[in-house]
Amino acid sequence: MQETDLRPRTLSRVENGKIIPPTNLEVIVTDHCNISCQQCNHASPVMRKWNADLQQTERVLGTLSKIYHCDRLRLLGGEPLLHPNLTDLIHIGRASGIGNTVNLVTNGVLIDRLPDDGWRALDIVEISVYQNAGPSKDMISAARRKGAKFGTEVQVASYPKFRHTFSLHKAQTTELVEDIWTACKMANVWGCHCVRGDHIFRCPQSIYVPQLTGGNMTDEGFAIASTPDLRDRLLAFLNGSGPLHSCANCVGSCGKQFNQTGLPRKSWKDDLQAPMEDIVDYALLARSKTEMQFIDDCRTPERKMRGLSAAIARNFKKLL
């Protein structure tokens, strides 16, 4: 008989006065992207151009850092390298001290835009290689050399497949929504907390579903403001029970798999017309409900850079 992991949802906890999330905190640097992937789970192909404001990001991370600490602070998008002041954002993230590492997540197509000062300030550069557009082998090799030079770990992973994420049509039954919520790794294992502007969200999809379905981006967010009870109110928000409203239009981590490809921006939203019931991988859904640590995220890691480990690199950077 196959062993299963029946542990309940992984919640945020408080240690030494600060909220500790299950894994990391993501900061949306841009909404827009230089490529257009089918079923992009940030809906970047149809998002308007938007760049995170430096002063607002500094203020928000400064406020959060007093009551929240994560393992990894991940800067992503959209495509973060489209931000005209990305290096400043990297320094803001590092100065906040909110994470043990500061990571940049990019599709790598524009990796040669990252200046030396940005490389020097980062602990990890995560390059996601997609089938429809990606960096050349020479660009990845050059990135590895930069990483070795500045003590920055370079992680490369390919995504030959994607999973469906969104539907413009709500699930027809509350039972399906509950099942999707129960099985969702983002909600129950990874704890994909995400900052955009001056709000924090329980997952990035809850930013973009309202925008796709006629609502506002902040509908399911928590406004970050310095108040005496901020930590307790935020902890209650992050550990809130039950599905979000967005779960009615999102299949979480259990969408049907398909070969990763691009779609024209003008027709990208047409791909979301399939009913929720038609884009669920029901076998994965059933397995994920009882084996919460089982992961099938379509990610194929490539070999890591030889050289400094992330921990050694962090200590090295502290001396700079």
mmCIF file of C-alpha atoms in Angstrom:
data_model
loop_
_atom_site.group_PDB
_atom_site.id
_atom_site.type_symbol
_atom_site.label_atom_id
_atom_site.label_comp_id
_atom_site.label_asym_id
_atom_site.label_seq_id
_atom_site.Cartn_x
_atom_site.Cartn_y
_atom_site.Cartn_z
ATOM 1 C CA MET A 1 0.000 0.000 0.000
ATOM 2 C CA GLN A 2 1.347 3.400 -0.965
ATOM 3 C CA GLU A 3 2.280 5.660 1.938
ATOM 4 C CA THR A 4 0.571 9.021 2.025
ATOM 5 C CA ASP A 5 1.312 12.290 3.756
ATOM 6 C CA LEU A 6 -1.878 13.305 5.511
ATOM 7 C CA ARG A 7 -0.441 16.268 7.381
ATOM 8 C CA PRO A 8 -2.680 19.328 7.335
ATOM 9 C CA ARG A 9 -1.966 22.611 5.655
ATOM 10 C CA THR A 10 1.394 24.231 6.424
ATOM 11 C CA LEU A 11 0.683 27.470 8.274
ATOM 12 C CA SER A 12 2.744 30.531 9.044
ATOM 13 C CA ARG A 13 3.960 30.687 12.638
ATOM 14 C CA VAL A 14 5.468 33.242 14.991
ATOM 15 C CA GLU A 15 9.058 32.918 16.191
ATOM 16 C CA ASN A 16 10.956 35.608 18.086
ATOM 17 C CA GLY A 17 8.112 38.022 17.497
ATOM 18 C CA LYS A 18 8.033 37.621 13.706
ATOM 19 C CA ILE A 19 5.798 35.743 11.289
ATOM 20 C CA ILE A 20 7.698 32.889 9.614
ATOM 21 C CA PRO A 21 6.012 31.746 6.355
ATOM 22 C CA PRO A 22 6.229 28.164 5.042
ATOM 23 C CA THR A 23 8.809 29.113 2.407
ATOM 24 C CA ASN A 24 9.332 32.522 0.869
ATOM 25 C CA LEU A 25 7.974 35.968 0.073
ATOM 26 C CA GLU A 26 7.591 37.063 -3.527
ATOM 27 C CA VAL A 27 7.648 40.694 -4.645
ATOM 28 C CA ILE A 28 6.008 41.555 -7.952
ATOM 29 C CA VAL A 29 8.485 43.855 -9.705
ATOM 30 C CA THR A 30 6.570 44.170 -12.990
ATOM 31 C CA ASP A 31 3.239 42.933 -14.298
ATOM 32 C CA HIS A 32 4.251 42.963 -17.964
ATOM 33 C CA CYS A 33 6.610 40.528 -19.683
ATOM 34 C CA ASN A 34 8.723 40.331 -22.818
ATOM 35 C CA ILE A 35 7.237 36.955 -23.818
ATOM 36 C CA SER A 36 3.686 35.636 -23.978
ATOM 37 C CA CYS A 37 3.262 32.116 -22.589
ATOM 38 C CA GLN A 38 0.011 30.188 -22.853
ATOM 39 C CA GLN A 39 -1.624 30.013 -19.400
ATOM 40 C CA CYS A 40 0.960 32.257 -17.745
ATOM 41 C CA ASN A 41 -0.097 32.025 -14.102
ATOM 42 C CA HIS A 42 0.524 35.749 -13.579
ATOM 43 C CA ALA A 43 -1.565 36.644 -16.670
ATOM 44 C CA SER A 44 1.335 38.833 -17.831
ATOM 45 C CA PRO A 45 0.439 38.750 -21.551
ATOM 46 C CA VAL A 46 -2.726 40.783 -20.887
ATOM 47 C CA MET A 47 -1.517 42.958 -18.028
ATOM 48 C CA ARG A 48 -0.798 46.634 -18.591
ATOM 49 C CA LYS A 49 2.763 47.875 -18.178
ATOM 50 C CA TRP A 50 3.410 48.367 -14.470
ATOM 51 C CA ASN A 51 6.625 48.786 -12.495
ATOM 52 C CA ALA A 52 6.934 48.595 -8.722
ATOM 53 C CA ASP A 53 7.534 52.003 -7.158
ATOM 54 C CA LEU A 54 10.870 52.253 -5.343
ATOM 55 C CA GLN A 55 9.735 54.371 -2.401
ATOM 56 C CA GLN A 56 6.589 52.338 -1.872
ATOM 57 C CA THR A 57 8.503 49.041 -2.013
ATOM 58 C CA GLU A 58 11.067 50.329 0.469
ATOM 59 C CA ARG A 59 8.326 51.475 2.831
ATOM 60 C CA VAL A 60 6.319 48.242 2.557
ATOM 61 C CA LEU A 61 9.295 45.905 3.034
ATOM 62 C CA GLY A 62 10.550 48.071 5.883
ATOM 63 C CA THR A 63 7.190 47.801 7.630
ATOM 64 C CA LEU A 64 6.893 44.071 6.986
ATOM 65 C CA SER A 65 10.444 43.305 8.083
ATOM 66 C CA LYS A 66 9.581 44.346 11.641
ATOM 67 C CA ILE A 67 7.027 41.554 11.963
ATOM 68 C CA TYR A 68 7.790 39.061 9.130
ATOM 69 C CA HIS A 69 10.884 37.097 8.070
ATOM 70 C CA CYS A 70 11.233 34.600 5.224
ATOM 71 C CA ASP A 71 13.876 32.225 3.951
ATOM 72 C CA ARG A 72 13.924 33.673 0.429
ATOM 73 C CA LEU A 73 12.879 37.070 -0.855
ATOM 74 C CA ARG A 74 12.134 36.486 -4.541
ATOM 75 C CA LEU A 75 11.872 39.368 -7.031
ATOM 76 C CA LEU A 76 9.825 38.405 -10.069
ATOM 77 C CA GLY A 77 7.127 39.455 -12.518
ATOM 78 C CA GLY A 78 6.132 39.532 -15.291
ATOM 79 C CA GLU A 79 9.727 39.913 -16.262
ATOM 80 C CA PRO A 80 11.679 41.803 -13.593
ATOM 81 C CA LEU A 81 14.505 42.760 -15.956
ATOM 82 C CA LEU A 82 12.047 45.101 -17.697
ATOM 83 C CA HIS A 83 12.026 47.302 -14.593
ATOM 84 C CA PRO A 84 14.177 50.389 -15.327
ATOM 85 C CA ASN A 85 15.427 50.533 -11.714
ATOM 86 C CA LEU A 86 15.745 46.850 -10.908
ATOM 87 C CA THR A 87 19.141 47.172 -9.232
ATOM 88 C CA ASP A 88 17.707 49.745 -6.833
ATOM 89 C CA LEU A 89 14.909 47.297 -5.976
ATOM 90 C CA ILE A 90 17.457 44.550 -5.348
ATOM 91 C CA HIS A 91 19.297 46.819 -2.904
ATOM 92 C CA ILE A 92 16.000 47.739 -1.221
ATOM 93 C CA GLY A 93 15.203 44.058 -0.772
ATOM 94 C CA ARG A 94 18.630 43.337 0.704
ATOM 95 C CA ALA A 95 18.593 46.378 2.995
ATOM 96 C CA SER A 96 15.193 45.379 4.392
ATOM 97 C CA GLY A 97 16.695 42.216 5.874
ATOM 98 C CA ILE A 98 13.341 40.492 5.434
ATOM 99 C CA GLY A 99 14.823 37.370 3.815
ATOM 100 C CA ASN A 100 17.825 35.141 4.346
ATOM 101 C CA THR A 101 18.533 35.394 0.617
ATOM 102 C CA VAL A 102 17.553 37.799 -2.143
ATOM 103 C CA ASN A 103 16.688 35.976 -5.360
ATOM 104 C CA LEU A 104 15.893 37.209 -8.860
ATOM 105 C CA VAL A 105 13.500 35.067 -10.927
ATOM 106 C CA THR A 106 13.733 35.686 -14.673
ATOM 107 C CA ASN A 107 13.097 34.007 -18.023
ATOM 108 C CA GLY A 108 16.700 34.891 -18.840
ATOM 109 C CA VAL A 109 16.085 36.438 -22.254
ATOM 110 C CA LEU A 110 17.296 39.813 -20.980
ATOM 111 C CA ILE A 111 19.830 38.508 -18.461
ATOM 112 C CA ASP A 112 22.622 40.537 -20.081
ATOM 113 C CA ARG A 113 20.797 43.680 -18.873
ATOM 114 C CA LEU A 114 21.574 42.897 -15.233
ATOM 115 C CA PRO A 115 24.482 45.158 -14.262
ATOM 116 C CA ASP A 116 27.404 44.023 -12.138
ATOM 117 C CA ASP A 117 26.022 45.915 -9.153
ATOM 118 C CA GLY A 118 22.837 43.867 -9.410
ATOM 119 C CA TRP A 119 24.757 40.594 -9.627
ATOM 120 C CA ARG A 120 26.846 41.602 -6.628
ATOM 121 C CA ALA A 121 23.754 42.321 -4.490
ATOM 122 C CA LEU A 122 21.925 39.074 -5.298
ATOM 123 C CA ASP A 123 22.354 35.699 -3.627
ATOM 124 C CA ILE A 124 20.637 33.648 -6.311
ATOM 125 C CA VAL A 125 19.549 34.176 -9.923
ATOM 126 C CA GLU A 126 16.850 31.712 -10.957
ATOM 127 C CA ILE A 127 16.517 31.336 -14.735
ATOM 128 C CA SER A 128 13.351 29.673 -16.048
ATOM 129 C CA VAL A 129 13.819 28.423 -19.598
ATOM 130 C CA TYR A 130 10.654 28.141 -21.689
ATOM 131 C CA GLN A 131 10.144 26.433 -25.023
ATOM 132 C CA ASN A 132 8.737 29.458 -26.865
ATOM 133 C CA ALA A 133 11.503 31.862 -25.844
ATOM 134 C CA GLY A 134 14.601 31.561 -23.743
ATOM 135 C CA PRO A 135 18.253 32.504 -23.373
ATOM 136 C CA SER A 136 20.832 30.835 -25.568
ATOM 137 C CA LYS A 137 23.349 28.402 -24.132
ATOM 138 C CA ASP A 138 25.984 31.101 -24.529
ATOM 139 C CA MET A 139 23.882 33.518 -22.478
ATOM 140 C CA ILE A 140 23.428 30.944 -19.725
ATOM 141 C CA SER A 141 27.166 30.232 -19.744
ATOM 142 C CA ALA A 142 27.855 33.969 -19.486
ATOM 143 C CA ALA A 143 25.402 34.187 -16.569
ATOM 144 C CA ARG A 144 27.195 31.361 -14.795
ATOM 145 C CA ARG A 145 30.492 33.193 -15.231
ATOM 146 C CA LYS A 146 28.951 36.349 -13.776
ATOM 147 C CA GLY A 147 27.607 34.335 -10.874
ATOM 148 C CA ALA A 148 31.018 32.815 -10.199
ATOM 149 C CA LYS A 149 32.626 36.248 -10.335
ATOM 150 C CA PHE A 150 30.251 37.847 -7.838
ATOM 151 C CA GLY A 151 29.474 34.886 -5.584
ATOM 152 C CA THR A 152 25.900 34.594 -6.842
ATOM 153 C CA GLU A 153 24.389 31.160 -7.296
ATOM 154 C CA VAL A 154 22.820 30.594 -10.718
ATOM 155 C CA GLN A 155 19.972 28.099 -10.877
ATOM 156 C CA VAL A 156 18.581 27.042 -14.260
ATOM 157 C CA ALA A 157 15.396 25.053 -14.784
ATOM 158 C CA SER A 158 13.492 24.249 -17.967
ATOM 159 C CA TYR A 159 9.705 24.075 -18.248
ATOM 160 C CA PRO A 160 8.861 21.846 -21.217
ATOM 161 C CA LYS A 161 5.280 21.633 -19.941
ATOM 162 C CA PHE A 162 2.809 23.965 -18.254
ATOM 163 C CA ARG A 163 -0.445 23.377 -16.437
ATOM 164 C CA HIS A 164 -3.716 25.164 -16.986
ATOM 165 C CA THR A 165 -4.375 27.779 -14.326
ATOM 166 C CA PHE A 166 -7.319 30.072 -15.062
ATOM 167 C CA SER A 167 -10.836 29.952 -16.461
ATOM 168 C CA LEU A 168 -13.048 32.970 -17.082
ATOM 169 C CA HIS A 169 -15.982 30.796 -15.998
ATOM 170 C CA LYS A 170 -16.510 29.978 -12.336
ATOM 171 C CA ALA A 171 -16.623 26.377 -11.180
ATOM 172 C CA GLN A 172 -20.196 25.107 -11.192
ATOM 173 C CA THR A 173 -20.056 23.512 -7.740
ATOM 174 C CA THR A 174 -18.676 24.574 -4.380
ATOM 175 C CA GLU A 175 -17.443 20.992 -3.957
ATOM 176 C CA LEU A 176 -14.984 21.410 -6.846
ATOM 177 C CA VAL A 177 -13.742 24.713 -5.436
ATOM 178 C CA GLU A 178 -13.200 23.079 -2.045
ATOM 179 C CA ASP A 179 -11.344 20.170 -3.660
ATOM 180 C CA ILE A 180 -9.080 22.523 -5.616
ATOM 181 C CA TRP A 181 -8.332 24.507 -2.472
ATOM 182 C CA THR A 182 -7.579 21.363 -0.451
ATOM 183 C CA ALA A 183 -5.214 20.034 -3.125
ATOM 184 C CA CYS A 184 -3.490 23.331 -3.982
ATOM 185 C CA LYS A 185 0.220 23.343 -3.166
ATOM 186 C CA MET A 186 0.307 27.143 -3.299
ATOM 187 C CA ALA A 187 -2.265 27.320 -0.517
ATOM 188 C CA ASN A 188 -1.279 24.321 1.577
ATOM 189 C CA VAL A 189 2.425 23.585 1.147
ATOM 190 C CA TRP A 190 4.394 26.428 -0.411
ATOM 191 C CA GLY A 191 2.526 29.343 1.142
ATOM 192 C CA CYS A 192 3.154 31.593 -1.868
ATOM 193 C CA HIS A 193 2.834 34.959 -0.132
ATOM 194 C CA CYS A 194 3.196 37.793 -2.564
ATOM 195 C CA VAL A 195 3.609 41.571 -2.314
ATOM 196 C CA ARG A 196 2.367 43.873 -5.046
ATOM 197 C CA GLY A 197 2.344 47.578 -4.344
ATOM 198 C CA ASP A 198 1.211 48.156 -0.767
ATOM 199 C CA HIS A 199 -0.744 44.882 -0.415
ATOM 200 C CA ILE A 200 0.261 41.334 0.474
ATOM 201 C CA PHE A 201 -1.614 38.352 -0.971
ATOM 202 C CA ARG A 202 -1.878 34.705 -0.051
ATOM 203 C CA CYS A 203 -0.916 33.700 -3.595
ATOM 204 C CA PRO A 204 -0.127 35.607 -6.805
ATOM 205 C CA GLN A 205 -3.125 34.120 -8.607
ATOM 206 C CA SER A 206 -5.426 35.976 -6.209
ATOM 207 C CA ILE A 207 -3.968 39.224 -7.597
ATOM 208 C CA TYR A 208 -4.739 38.436 -11.207
ATOM 209 C CA VAL A 209 -8.016 36.476 -11.117
ATOM 210 C CA PRO A 210 -10.008 39.550 -10.022
ATOM 211 C CA GLN A 211 -8.375 41.590 -12.789
ATOM 212 C CA LEU A 212 -9.291 38.940 -15.371
ATOM 213 C CA THR A 213 -12.890 38.647 -14.168
ATOM 214 C CA GLY A 214 -13.871 42.284 -13.753
ATOM 215 C CA GLY A 215 -12.666 43.036 -10.220
ATOM 216 C CA ASN A 216 -9.769 44.967 -8.752
ATOM 217 C CA MET A 217 -6.258 43.683 -8.116
ATOM 218 C CA THR A 218 -6.473 44.490 -4.416
ATOM 219 C CA ASP A 219 -9.795 42.690 -3.823
ATOM 220 C CA GLU A 220 -8.143 39.730 -2.063
ATOM 221 C CA GLY A 221 -5.142 41.537 -0.635
ATOM 222 C CA PHE A 222 -4.199 42.791 2.804
ATOM 223 C CA ALA A 223 -3.179 46.455 3.016
ATOM 224 C CA ILE A 224 0.179 46.866 4.736
ATOM 225 C CA ALA A 225 0.151 49.743 7.200
ATOM 226 C CA SER A 226 2.175 50.182 10.372
ATOM 227 C CA THR A 227 -0.213 49.587 13.268
ATOM 228 C CA PRO A 228 0.339 48.065 16.733
ATOM 229 C CA ASP A 229 -1.670 44.971 15.813
ATOM 230 C CA LEU A 230 -0.219 44.494 12.310
ATOM 231 C CA ARG A 231 1.490 41.170 13.076
ATOM 232 C CA ASP A 232 -1.598 39.529 14.564
ATOM 233 C CA ARG A 233 -3.942 40.794 11.850
ATOM 234 C CA LEU A 234 -1.537 39.711 9.106
ATOM 235 C CA LEU A 235 -1.042 36.261 10.645
ATOM 236 C CA ALA A 236 -4.813 35.767 10.777
ATOM 237 C CA PHE A 237 -5.073 36.813 7.122
ATOM 238 C CA LEU A 238 -2.276 34.537 5.910
ATOM 239 C CA ASN A 239 -3.590 31.532 7.850
ATOM 240 C CA GLY A 240 -7.224 32.149 6.933
ATOM 241 C CA SER A 241 -9.226 28.988 6.284
ATOM 242 C CA GLY A 242 -11.228 27.963 3.267
ATOM 243 C CA PRO A 243 -11.014 28.871 -0.423
ATOM 244 C CA LEU A 244 -10.471 32.397 -1.660
ATOM 245 C CA HIS A 245 -13.010 33.910 -4.044
ATOM 246 C CA SER A 246 -10.343 33.520 -6.748
ATOM 247 C CA CYS A 247 -10.349 29.746 -6.309
ATOM 248 C CA ALA A 248 -13.630 29.624 -8.235
ATOM 249 C CA ASN A 249 -11.692 30.621 -11.387
ATOM 250 C CA CYS A 250 -8.318 29.005 -10.639
ATOM 251 C CA VAL A 251 -7.344 25.327 -10.612
ATOM 252 C CA GLY A 252 -4.321 25.994 -8.415
ATOM 253 C CA SER A 253 -1.572 23.408 -8.850
ATOM 254 C CA CYS A 254 -3.877 20.749 -10.365
ATOM 255 C CA GLY A 255 -4.508 21.940 -13.911
ATOM 256 C CA LYS A 256 -4.197 19.682 -16.936
ATOM 257 C CA GLN A 257 -0.717 19.531 -18.391
ATOM 258 C CA PHE A 258 0.204 20.573 -21.939
ATOM 259 C CA ASN A 259 3.336 21.272 -23.976
ATOM 260 C CA GLN A 260 4.552 24.745 -23.075
ATOM 261 C CA THR A 261 4.161 27.262 -25.875
ATOM 262 C CA GLY A 262 3.413 30.892 -26.600
ATOM 263 C CA LEU A 263 0.201 32.593 -27.653
ATOM 264 C CA PRO A 264 -0.369 35.964 -29.336
ATOM 265 C CA ARG A 265 -1.297 38.575 -26.756
ATOM 266 C CA LYS A 266 -4.476 39.526 -28.627
ATOM 267 C CA SER A 267 -5.836 35.992 -28.363
ATOM 268 C CA TRP A 268 -4.295 35.021 -25.011
ATOM 269 C CA LYS A 269 -7.496 35.566 -23.043
ATOM 270 C CA ASP A 270 -9.499 33.438 -25.506
ATOM 271 C CA ASP A 271 -7.621 30.426 -24.146
ATOM 272 C CA LEU A 272 -9.362 30.974 -20.788
ATOM 273 C CA GLN A 273 -12.823 30.218 -22.151
ATOM 274 C CA ALA A 274 -12.695 26.510 -21.255
ATOM 275 C CA PRO A 275 -14.888 25.678 -18.229
ATOM 276 C CA MET A 276 -13.107 24.994 -14.948
ATOM 277 C CA GLU A 277 -14.384 21.428 -15.030
ATOM 278 C CA ASP A 278 -12.517 20.829 -18.312
ATOM 279 C CA ILE A 279 -9.083 22.027 -17.236
ATOM 280 C CA VAL A 280 -8.664 20.067 -13.978
ATOM 281 C CA ASP A 281 -6.293 17.098 -13.848
ATOM 282 C CA TYR A 282 -8.580 14.972 -11.675
ATOM 283 C CA ALA A 283 -6.011 12.232 -11.053
ATOM 284 C CA LEU A 284 -3.510 14.799 -9.801
ATOM 285 C CA LEU A 285 -6.258 16.479 -7.779
ATOM 286 C CA ALA A 286 -7.122 13.245 -5.997
ATOM 287 C CA ARG A 287 -3.500 12.400 -5.275
ATOM 288 C CA SER A 288 -2.667 15.929 -4.107
ATOM 289 C CA LYS A 289 -5.499 15.892 -1.570
ATOM 290 C CA THR A 290 -3.859 13.026 0.344
ATOM 291 C CA GLU A 291 -0.171 13.464 -0.532
ATOM 292 C CA MET A 292 0.469 17.101 0.185
ATOM 293 C CA GLN A 293 4.232 16.798 -0.324
ATOM 294 C CA PHE A 294 3.846 15.308 -3.806
ATOM 295 C CA ILE A 295 4.952 17.928 -6.332
ATOM 296 C CA ASP A 296 4.479 17.937 -10.089
ATOM 297 C CA ASP A 297 5.211 21.534 -11.102
ATOM 298 C CA CYS A 298 6.592 20.785 -14.603
ATOM 299 C CA ARG A 299 10.047 21.974 -13.525
ATOM 300 C CA THR A 300 13.179 20.220 -14.774
ATOM 301 C CA PRO A 301 16.260 21.520 -12.909
ATOM 302 C CA GLU A 302 19.574 21.623 -14.724
ATOM 303 C CA ARG A 303 22.944 21.190 -13.085
ATOM 304 C CA LYS A 304 23.890 23.838 -10.566
ATOM 305 C CA MET A 305 26.816 26.184 -10.982
ATOM 306 C CA ARG A 306 30.056 24.937 -9.565
ATOM 307 C CA GLY A 307 31.508 27.322 -7.052
ATOM 308 C CA LEU A 308 30.287 29.074 -3.938
ATOM 309 C CA SER A 309 27.267 27.698 -2.146
ATOM 310 C CA ALA A 310 24.465 30.138 -1.372
ATOM 311 C CA ALA A 311 25.418 30.189 2.322
ATOM 312 C CA ILE A 312 29.095 30.881 1.622
ATOM 313 C CA ALA A 313 28.144 33.506 -0.946
ATOM 314 C CA ARG A 314 25.913 35.283 1.583
ATOM 315 C CA ASN A 315 28.747 35.463 4.116
ATOM 316 C CA PHE A 316 31.091 36.703 1.405
ATOM 317 C CA LYS A 317 28.682 39.480 0.421
ATOM 318 C CA LYS A 318 28.427 40.657 4.026
ATOM 319 C CA LEU A 319 32.129 41.459 3.892
ATOM 320 C CA LEU A 320 31.768 43.617 0.762
#
